[in-house]
Amino acid sequence: MGNSLKAIVAFVPFNKCQKYLLEDLEEMPVDKMVDLSGRQLRRLPVYICSFRELVKLYLSDNNLNHLPPDLEQLQNLQILALDFNNFKALPQVVCTLKQLCILYLGNNKLCSLPLELRLLQNLKTLWIESNCLEYLPEVVCELSLLRTLHAGSNALRTLPHQLQCLQELRTIWLSGNLLSEFPPVLLNMPFLEVIDVDRNSIRFFPSLAHLPGLKLVIYDHNPCRNAPKVAKGVRRVGRWSEETPEPRKRSGAVIDITLDEKPLLPPAMKAEPE
């Protein structure tokens, strides 16, 4: 089906038209996964919510801005992808899916997250990149099992001190925000393995050598005049990393050394829970 035809049919609310977009998906898939990505959907057909044993539901790259309350029936759902849609607020019904392990909310229009998100106590991975967040919602700090947080490409200027309560957190991606200093709370999180603060406005990096779990720090594309000090074996990606020396002062001037190495980016493929 051509994309132009899909776009036209998507405006027609009749069930027959919606099933045309879904290509006659009428029965519960054997693999307990439904992928409706890129179908030009403007609403989720309610009958999908009757697949009560569903484990994975991908709704990426559609035109959704709300979800039916019937979604609450999917209490076995572990992965929900809502990225690349038109959500201005996270539908409350998502917070009733207490078995969720991975939630993709990137590339929407979210300015906040509801307090009810704290109910998702099995959540291990949260993608909220490329939204309109000016601050990291404190409710994220109540997700006690969270291991991976993707919050890049927002408008974050700082991080809440409560973030250090997430003792299971191992990876945090903060690329493309408005951080003017390295977030102090990260200095109190010895369990972190990957820190990405690429493409911010950080001018000085404190030492990270005291973080025993750290394996990788990405700090490229910042107006910094020093590289973060790290323990032996920790990889740095950015100016004056292990491949080149830090700049030396000569007659009061600082000599810039620029690396051509591109920073590592978060994986493009969606991961499944371990």
mmCIF file of C-alpha atoms in Angstrom:
data_model
loop_
_atom_site.group_PDB
_atom_site.id
_atom_site.type_symbol
_atom_site.label_atom_id
_atom_site.label_comp_id
_atom_site.label_asym_id
_atom_site.label_seq_id
_atom_site.Cartn_x
_atom_site.Cartn_y
_atom_site.Cartn_z
ATOM 1 C CA MET A 1 0.000 0.000 0.000
ATOM 2 C CA GLY A 2 1.401 3.405 -0.919
ATOM 3 C CA ASN A 3 2.090 5.914 1.820
ATOM 4 C CA SER A 4 -0.137 8.523 0.168
ATOM 5 C CA LEU A 5 -3.096 6.125 0.157
ATOM 6 C CA LYS A 6 -2.430 5.212 3.782
ATOM 7 C CA ALA A 7 -2.419 8.868 4.724
ATOM 8 C CA ILE A 8 -5.831 9.385 3.101
ATOM 9 C CA VAL A 9 -7.389 6.264 4.639
ATOM 10 C CA ALA A 10 -6.022 7.217 8.064
ATOM 11 C CA PHE A 11 -8.467 10.136 8.188
ATOM 12 C CA VAL A 12 -11.461 7.817 7.767
ATOM 13 C CA PRO A 13 -12.579 6.471 11.159
ATOM 14 C CA PHE A 14 -14.632 3.522 9.932
ATOM 15 C CA ASN A 15 -13.429 0.127 11.163
ATOM 16 C CA LYS A 16 -13.075 -1.287 7.650
ATOM 17 C CA CYS A 17 -10.716 1.542 6.737
ATOM 18 C CA GLN A 18 -8.694 1.097 9.899
ATOM 19 C CA LYS A 19 -8.393 -2.647 9.294
ATOM 20 C CA TYR A 20 -7.173 -1.808 5.795
ATOM 21 C CA LEU A 21 -4.308 0.076 7.423
ATOM 22 C CA LEU A 22 -3.636 -2.902 9.692
ATOM 23 C CA GLU A 23 -3.696 -5.321 6.781
ATOM 24 C CA ASP A 24 -6.350 -7.559 8.369
ATOM 25 C CA LEU A 25 -4.596 -8.146 11.670
ATOM 26 C CA GLU A 26 -7.475 -9.840 13.461
ATOM 27 C CA GLU A 27 -5.981 -12.566 15.646
ATOM 28 C CA MET A 28 -3.478 -12.659 18.448
ATOM 29 C CA PRO A 29 -0.015 -13.224 16.856
ATOM 30 C CA VAL A 30 1.788 -16.389 17.883
ATOM 31 C CA ASP A 31 4.896 -14.432 18.902
ATOM 32 C CA LYS A 32 2.772 -12.119 21.103
ATOM 33 C CA MET A 33 4.070 -9.077 19.234
ATOM 34 C CA VAL A 34 2.194 -6.485 17.177
ATOM 35 C CA ASP A 35 4.179 -3.999 15.095
ATOM 36 C CA LEU A 36 2.039 -1.190 13.694
ATOM 37 C CA SER A 37 4.913 1.211 13.084
ATOM 38 C CA GLY A 38 4.627 3.581 10.139
ATOM 39 C CA ARG A 39 0.960 2.834 9.363
ATOM 40 C CA GLN A 40 -0.235 6.470 9.413
ATOM 41 C CA LEU A 41 -2.541 5.601 12.309
ATOM 42 C CA ARG A 42 -4.425 8.440 13.998
ATOM 43 C CA ARG A 43 -6.023 6.177 16.561
ATOM 44 C CA LEU A 44 -5.325 2.723 17.888
ATOM 45 C CA PRO A 45 -8.063 0.277 16.881
ATOM 46 C CA VAL A 46 -9.707 -0.885 20.099
ATOM 47 C CA TYR A 47 -9.803 -4.520 19.084
ATOM 48 C CA ILE A 48 -5.996 -4.667 19.396
ATOM 49 C CA CYS A 49 -6.572 -4.267 23.141
ATOM 50 C CA SER A 50 -8.363 -7.619 23.162
ATOM 51 C CA PHE A 51 -5.018 -9.390 22.609
ATOM 52 C CA ARG A 52 -4.568 -9.749 26.355
ATOM 53 C CA GLU A 53 -1.470 -11.927 26.161
ATOM 54 C CA LEU A 54 0.374 -9.363 24.053
ATOM 55 C CA VAL A 55 3.965 -8.761 25.236
ATOM 56 C CA LYS A 56 5.294 -6.265 22.656
ATOM 57 C CA LEU A 57 3.409 -3.432 20.980
ATOM 58 C CA TYR A 58 5.205 -1.121 18.538
ATOM 59 C CA LEU A 59 3.283 2.006 17.505
ATOM 60 C CA SER A 60 6.239 4.081 16.337
ATOM 61 C CA ASP A 61 6.080 6.612 13.505
ATOM 62 C CA ASN A 62 2.337 7.202 13.366
ATOM 63 C CA ASN A 63 0.080 10.209 14.001
ATOM 64 C CA LEU A 64 -1.190 9.227 17.439
ATOM 65 C CA ASN A 65 -1.933 11.799 20.132
ATOM 66 C CA HIS A 66 -4.106 9.685 22.436
ATOM 67 C CA LEU A 67 -4.737 6.034 23.320
ATOM 68 C CA PRO A 68 -8.014 4.266 24.181
ATOM 69 C CA PRO A 69 -8.682 3.396 27.849
ATOM 70 C CA ASP A 70 -9.086 -0.214 26.700
ATOM 71 C CA LEU A 71 -5.290 -0.405 26.500
ATOM 72 C CA GLU A 72 -5.418 -1.172 30.214
ATOM 73 C CA GLN A 73 -6.417 -4.720 29.270
ATOM 74 C CA LEU A 74 -2.858 -5.415 28.053
ATOM 75 C CA GLN A 75 -1.491 -6.245 31.498
ATOM 76 C CA ASN A 76 1.168 -8.593 30.080
ATOM 77 C CA LEU A 77 2.744 -5.895 27.943
ATOM 78 C CA GLN A 78 6.501 -5.531 28.515
ATOM 79 C CA ILE A 79 7.536 -3.314 25.584
ATOM 80 C CA LEU A 80 5.570 -0.300 24.351
ATOM 81 C CA ALA A 81 6.922 1.955 21.596
ATOM 82 C CA LEU A 82 5.181 5.319 21.187
ATOM 83 C CA ASP A 83 8.099 7.226 19.664
ATOM 84 C CA PHE A 84 7.720 9.441 16.588
ATOM 85 C CA ASN A 85 4.097 10.383 17.227
ATOM 86 C CA ASN A 86 2.246 13.551 18.270
ATOM 87 C CA PHE A 87 1.803 13.069 21.997
ATOM 88 C CA LYS A 88 1.783 16.321 23.977
ATOM 89 C CA ALA A 89 1.063 14.397 27.167
ATOM 90 C CA LEU A 90 1.594 10.775 28.096
ATOM 91 C CA PRO A 91 -1.799 9.029 28.151
ATOM 92 C CA GLN A 92 -2.660 8.035 31.723
ATOM 93 C CA VAL A 93 -3.599 4.551 30.580
ATOM 94 C CA VAL A 94 0.079 3.790 29.868
ATOM 95 C CA CYS A 95 0.771 4.089 33.583
ATOM 96 C CA THR A 96 -1.594 1.178 34.276
ATOM 97 C CA LEU A 97 0.625 -1.274 32.365
ATOM 98 C CA LYS A 98 2.604 -2.389 35.382
ATOM 99 C CA GLN A 99 4.625 -5.106 33.615
ATOM 100 C CA LEU A 100 6.279 -2.641 31.235
ATOM 101 C CA CYS A 101 10.059 -3.046 31.098
ATOM 102 C CA ILE A 102 10.820 -0.783 28.140
ATOM 103 C CA LEU A 103 8.968 2.400 27.187
ATOM 104 C CA TYR A 104 9.829 4.460 24.100
ATOM 105 C CA LEU A 105 8.519 8.030 24.166
ATOM 106 C CA GLY A 106 11.122 9.767 22.031
ATOM 107 C CA ASN A 107 10.371 12.277 19.282
ATOM 108 C CA ASN A 108 7.051 13.513 20.596
ATOM 109 C CA LYS A 109 6.016 16.875 22.100
ATOM 110 C CA LEU A 110 6.154 16.039 25.787
ATOM 111 C CA CYS A 111 6.847 18.869 28.228
ATOM 112 C CA SER A 112 6.333 16.756 31.350
ATOM 113 C CA LEU A 113 5.476 13.277 32.573
ATOM 114 C CA PRO A 114 2.555 12.359 34.870
ATOM 115 C CA LEU A 115 3.117 11.452 38.519
ATOM 116 C CA GLU A 116 1.370 8.158 37.776
ATOM 117 C CA LEU A 117 4.503 7.061 35.916
ATOM 118 C CA ARG A 118 5.806 5.977 39.341
ATOM 119 C CA LEU A 119 3.441 3.007 39.101
ATOM 120 C CA LEU A 120 5.686 1.443 36.442
ATOM 121 C CA GLN A 121 8.029 -0.122 38.963
ATOM 122 C CA ASN A 122 9.247 -2.791 36.519
ATOM 123 C CA LEU A 123 10.526 -0.215 34.030
ATOM 124 C CA LYS A 124 14.188 -0.771 33.133
ATOM 125 C CA THR A 125 14.599 1.379 30.018
ATOM 126 C CA LEU A 126 13.031 4.774 29.353
ATOM 127 C CA TRP A 127 13.517 6.744 26.122
ATOM 128 C CA ILE A 128 12.360 10.364 26.348
ATOM 129 C CA GLU A 129 14.801 11.906 23.870
ATOM 130 C CA SER A 130 13.790 14.627 21.390
ATOM 131 C CA ASN A 131 10.887 16.068 23.338
ATOM 132 C CA CYS A 132 10.271 19.502 24.888
ATOM 133 C CA LEU A 133 11.516 18.790 28.409
ATOM 134 C CA GLU A 134 13.116 21.766 30.149
ATOM 135 C CA TYR A 135 13.730 19.708 33.268
ATOM 136 C CA LEU A 136 13.923 16.006 34.039
ATOM 137 C CA PRO A 137 10.624 15.104 35.728
ATOM 138 C CA GLU A 138 11.325 14.035 39.309
ATOM 139 C CA VAL A 139 8.930 11.119 38.911
ATOM 140 C CA VAL A 140 11.646 9.437 36.828
ATOM 141 C CA CYS A 141 13.691 9.239 40.028
ATOM 142 C CA GLU A 142 11.045 6.951 41.520
ATOM 143 C CA LEU A 143 11.555 4.205 38.924
ATOM 144 C CA SER A 144 13.728 2.084 41.179
ATOM 145 C CA LEU A 145 14.672 -0.596 38.612
ATOM 146 C CA LEU A 146 15.597 1.836 35.825
ATOM 147 C CA ARG A 147 18.899 0.852 34.175
ATOM 148 C CA THR A 148 18.953 2.986 31.025
ATOM 149 C CA LEU A 149 17.740 6.562 30.583
ATOM 150 C CA HIS A 150 17.807 8.276 27.177
ATOM 151 C CA ALA A 151 17.046 11.971 27.696
ATOM 152 C CA GLY A 152 19.044 13.552 24.867
ATOM 153 C CA SER A 153 17.896 16.368 22.573
ATOM 154 C CA ASN A 154 15.701 18.164 25.079
ATOM 155 C CA ALA A 155 16.283 21.489 26.848
ATOM 156 C CA LEU A 156 17.632 20.200 30.160
ATOM 157 C CA ARG A 157 19.821 22.622 32.109
ATOM 158 C CA THR A 158 20.276 20.517 35.228
ATOM 159 C CA LEU A 159 19.324 17.187 36.816
ATOM 160 C CA PRO A 160 17.432 16.640 40.088
ATOM 161 C CA HIS A 161 19.518 15.469 43.053
ATOM 162 C CA GLN A 162 16.969 12.675 43.594
ATOM 163 C CA LEU A 163 18.432 10.942 40.532
ATOM 164 C CA GLN A 164 21.092 9.396 42.764
ATOM 165 C CA CYS A 165 18.356 7.246 44.295
ATOM 166 C CA LEU A 166 18.329 5.186 41.089
ATOM 167 C CA GLN A 167 20.963 2.714 42.190
ATOM 168 C CA GLU A 168 20.212 0.355 39.304
ATOM 169 C CA LEU A 169 20.915 3.057 36.702
ATOM 170 C CA ARG A 170 23.892 2.130 34.545
ATOM 171 C CA THR A 171 23.568 4.265 31.397
ATOM 172 C CA ILE A 172 22.473 7.865 31.001
ATOM 173 C CA TRP A 173 22.384 9.684 27.645
ATOM 174 C CA LEU A 174 22.144 13.496 27.893
ATOM 175 C CA SER A 175 23.478 14.527 24.490
ATOM 176 C CA GLY A 176 22.120 17.677 22.888
ATOM 177 C CA ASN A 177 20.781 19.482 25.957
ATOM 178 C CA LEU A 178 21.563 22.866 27.546
ATOM 179 C CA LEU A 179 23.822 21.766 30.386
ATOM 180 C CA SER A 180 26.263 24.547 31.271
ATOM 181 C CA GLU A 181 28.002 22.460 33.930
ATOM 182 C CA PHE A 182 28.544 18.774 34.495
ATOM 183 C CA PRO A 183 25.522 17.627 36.560
ATOM 184 C CA PRO A 184 26.784 17.368 40.184
ATOM 185 C CA VAL A 185 24.381 14.531 40.977
ATOM 186 C CA LEU A 186 26.256 12.233 38.575
ATOM 187 C CA LEU A 187 29.341 12.547 40.790
ATOM 188 C CA ASN A 188 27.393 10.746 43.514
ATOM 189 C CA MET A 189 26.413 7.789 41.329
ATOM 190 C CA PRO A 190 29.336 5.315 41.509
ATOM 191 C CA PHE A 191 27.308 2.605 39.802
ATOM 192 C CA LEU A 192 27.065 4.465 36.452
ATOM 193 C CA GLU A 193 28.827 2.724 33.553
ATOM 194 C CA VAL A 194 28.092 5.086 30.631
ATOM 195 C CA ILE A 195 27.706 8.867 30.799
ATOM 196 C CA ASP A 196 26.973 10.809 27.605
ATOM 197 C CA VAL A 197 26.998 14.618 27.842
ATOM 198 C CA ASP A 198 27.956 15.208 24.204
ATOM 199 C CA ARG A 199 26.744 18.448 22.559
ATOM 200 C CA ASN A 200 26.088 20.585 25.617
ATOM 201 C CA SER A 201 27.648 23.825 26.918
ATOM 202 C CA ILE A 202 29.929 22.423 29.622
ATOM 203 C CA ARG A 203 33.104 24.508 30.072
ATOM 204 C CA PHE A 204 34.769 22.527 32.861
ATOM 205 C CA PHE A 205 34.763 18.843 33.770
ATOM 206 C CA PRO A 206 35.350 17.650 37.324
ATOM 207 C CA SER A 207 37.286 14.467 37.952
ATOM 208 C CA LEU A 208 35.340 11.257 37.400
ATOM 209 C CA ALA A 209 38.173 9.045 38.602
ATOM 210 C CA HIS A 210 36.299 8.156 41.794
ATOM 211 C CA LEU A 211 33.448 6.427 39.906
ATOM 212 C CA PRO A 212 34.391 2.730 40.097
ATOM 213 C CA GLY A 213 31.726 1.469 37.701
ATOM 214 C CA LEU A 214 32.440 3.921 34.889
ATOM 215 C CA LYS A 215 33.413 2.364 31.540
ATOM 216 C CA LEU A 216 32.689 5.108 29.009
ATOM 217 C CA VAL A 217 32.241 8.881 29.120
ATOM 218 C CA ILE A 218 31.277 10.856 26.003
ATOM 219 C CA TYR A 219 31.887 14.582 26.379
ATOM 220 C CA ASP A 220 32.640 15.760 22.835
ATOM 221 C CA HIS A 221 31.254 19.000 21.333
ATOM 222 C CA ASN A 222 31.412 21.005 24.561
ATOM 223 C CA PRO A 223 33.310 24.320 24.936
ATOM 224 C CA CYS A 224 35.486 22.738 27.623
ATOM 225 C CA ARG A 225 39.166 23.472 28.313
ATOM 226 C CA ASN A 226 39.882 20.177 30.011
ATOM 227 C CA ALA A 227 39.066 16.517 29.676
ATOM 228 C CA PRO A 228 37.406 14.713 32.592
ATOM 229 C CA LYS A 229 39.915 12.683 34.578
ATOM 230 C CA VAL A 230 38.931 9.027 34.737
ATOM 231 C CA ALA A 231 40.259 5.842 36.281
ATOM 232 C CA LYS A 232 42.493 3.491 34.325
ATOM 233 C CA GLY A 233 40.631 1.502 31.687
ATOM 234 C CA VAL A 234 37.772 3.981 31.300
ATOM 235 C CA ARG A 235 37.270 5.113 27.704
ATOM 236 C CA ARG A 236 36.812 8.814 26.980
ATOM 237 C CA VAL A 237 35.363 10.146 23.719
ATOM 238 C CA GLY A 238 36.061 13.811 23.146
ATOM 239 C CA ARG A 239 38.831 16.375 22.928
ATOM 240 C CA TRP A 240 42.118 15.419 24.579
ATOM 241 C CA SER A 241 40.968 11.864 25.225
ATOM 242 C CA GLU A 242 43.439 8.990 25.531
ATOM 243 C CA GLU A 243 44.519 9.361 21.895
ATOM 244 C CA THR A 244 45.832 12.932 22.318
ATOM 245 C CA PRO A 245 47.270 14.959 25.199
ATOM 246 C CA GLU A 246 45.410 17.758 26.934
ATOM 247 C CA PRO A 247 46.372 21.269 25.777
ATOM 248 C CA ARG A 248 49.433 22.845 27.331
ATOM 249 C CA LYS A 249 49.616 26.519 28.166
ATOM 250 C CA ARG A 250 52.225 28.370 26.174
ATOM 251 C CA SER A 251 52.795 32.047 26.977
ATOM 252 C CA GLY A 252 49.386 32.187 28.625
ATOM 253 C CA ALA A 253 47.565 30.820 25.587
ATOM 254 C CA VAL A 254 45.762 27.506 25.305
ATOM 255 C CA ILE A 255 46.497 25.403 22.244
ATOM 256 C CA ASP A 256 43.366 23.646 20.997
ATOM 257 C CA ILE A 257 43.647 20.077 19.782
ATOM 258 C CA THR A 258 40.627 18.758 17.914
ATOM 259 C CA LEU A 259 39.815 15.088 17.479
ATOM 260 C CA ASP A 260 38.180 13.865 14.309
ATOM 261 C CA GLU A 261 36.734 10.871 16.093
ATOM 262 C CA LYS A 262 32.962 10.841 16.088
ATOM 263 C CA PRO A 263 31.216 10.226 19.423
ATOM 264 C CA LEU A 264 29.405 7.001 20.073
ATOM 265 C CA LEU A 265 25.644 7.371 19.865
ATOM 266 C CA PRO A 266 22.862 5.469 21.602
ATOM 267 C CA PRO A 267 21.956 2.283 19.697
ATOM 268 C CA ALA A 268 19.505 2.908 16.883
ATOM 269 C CA MET A 269 17.843 -0.475 17.266
ATOM 270 C CA LYS A 270 15.309 -0.913 20.018
ATOM 271 C CA ALA A 271 16.498 -3.350 22.632
ATOM 272 C CA GLU A 272 14.464 -6.043 24.288
ATOM 273 C CA PRO A 273 14.486 -6.697 28.032
ATOM 274 C CA GLU A 274 17.187 -8.953 29.408
#
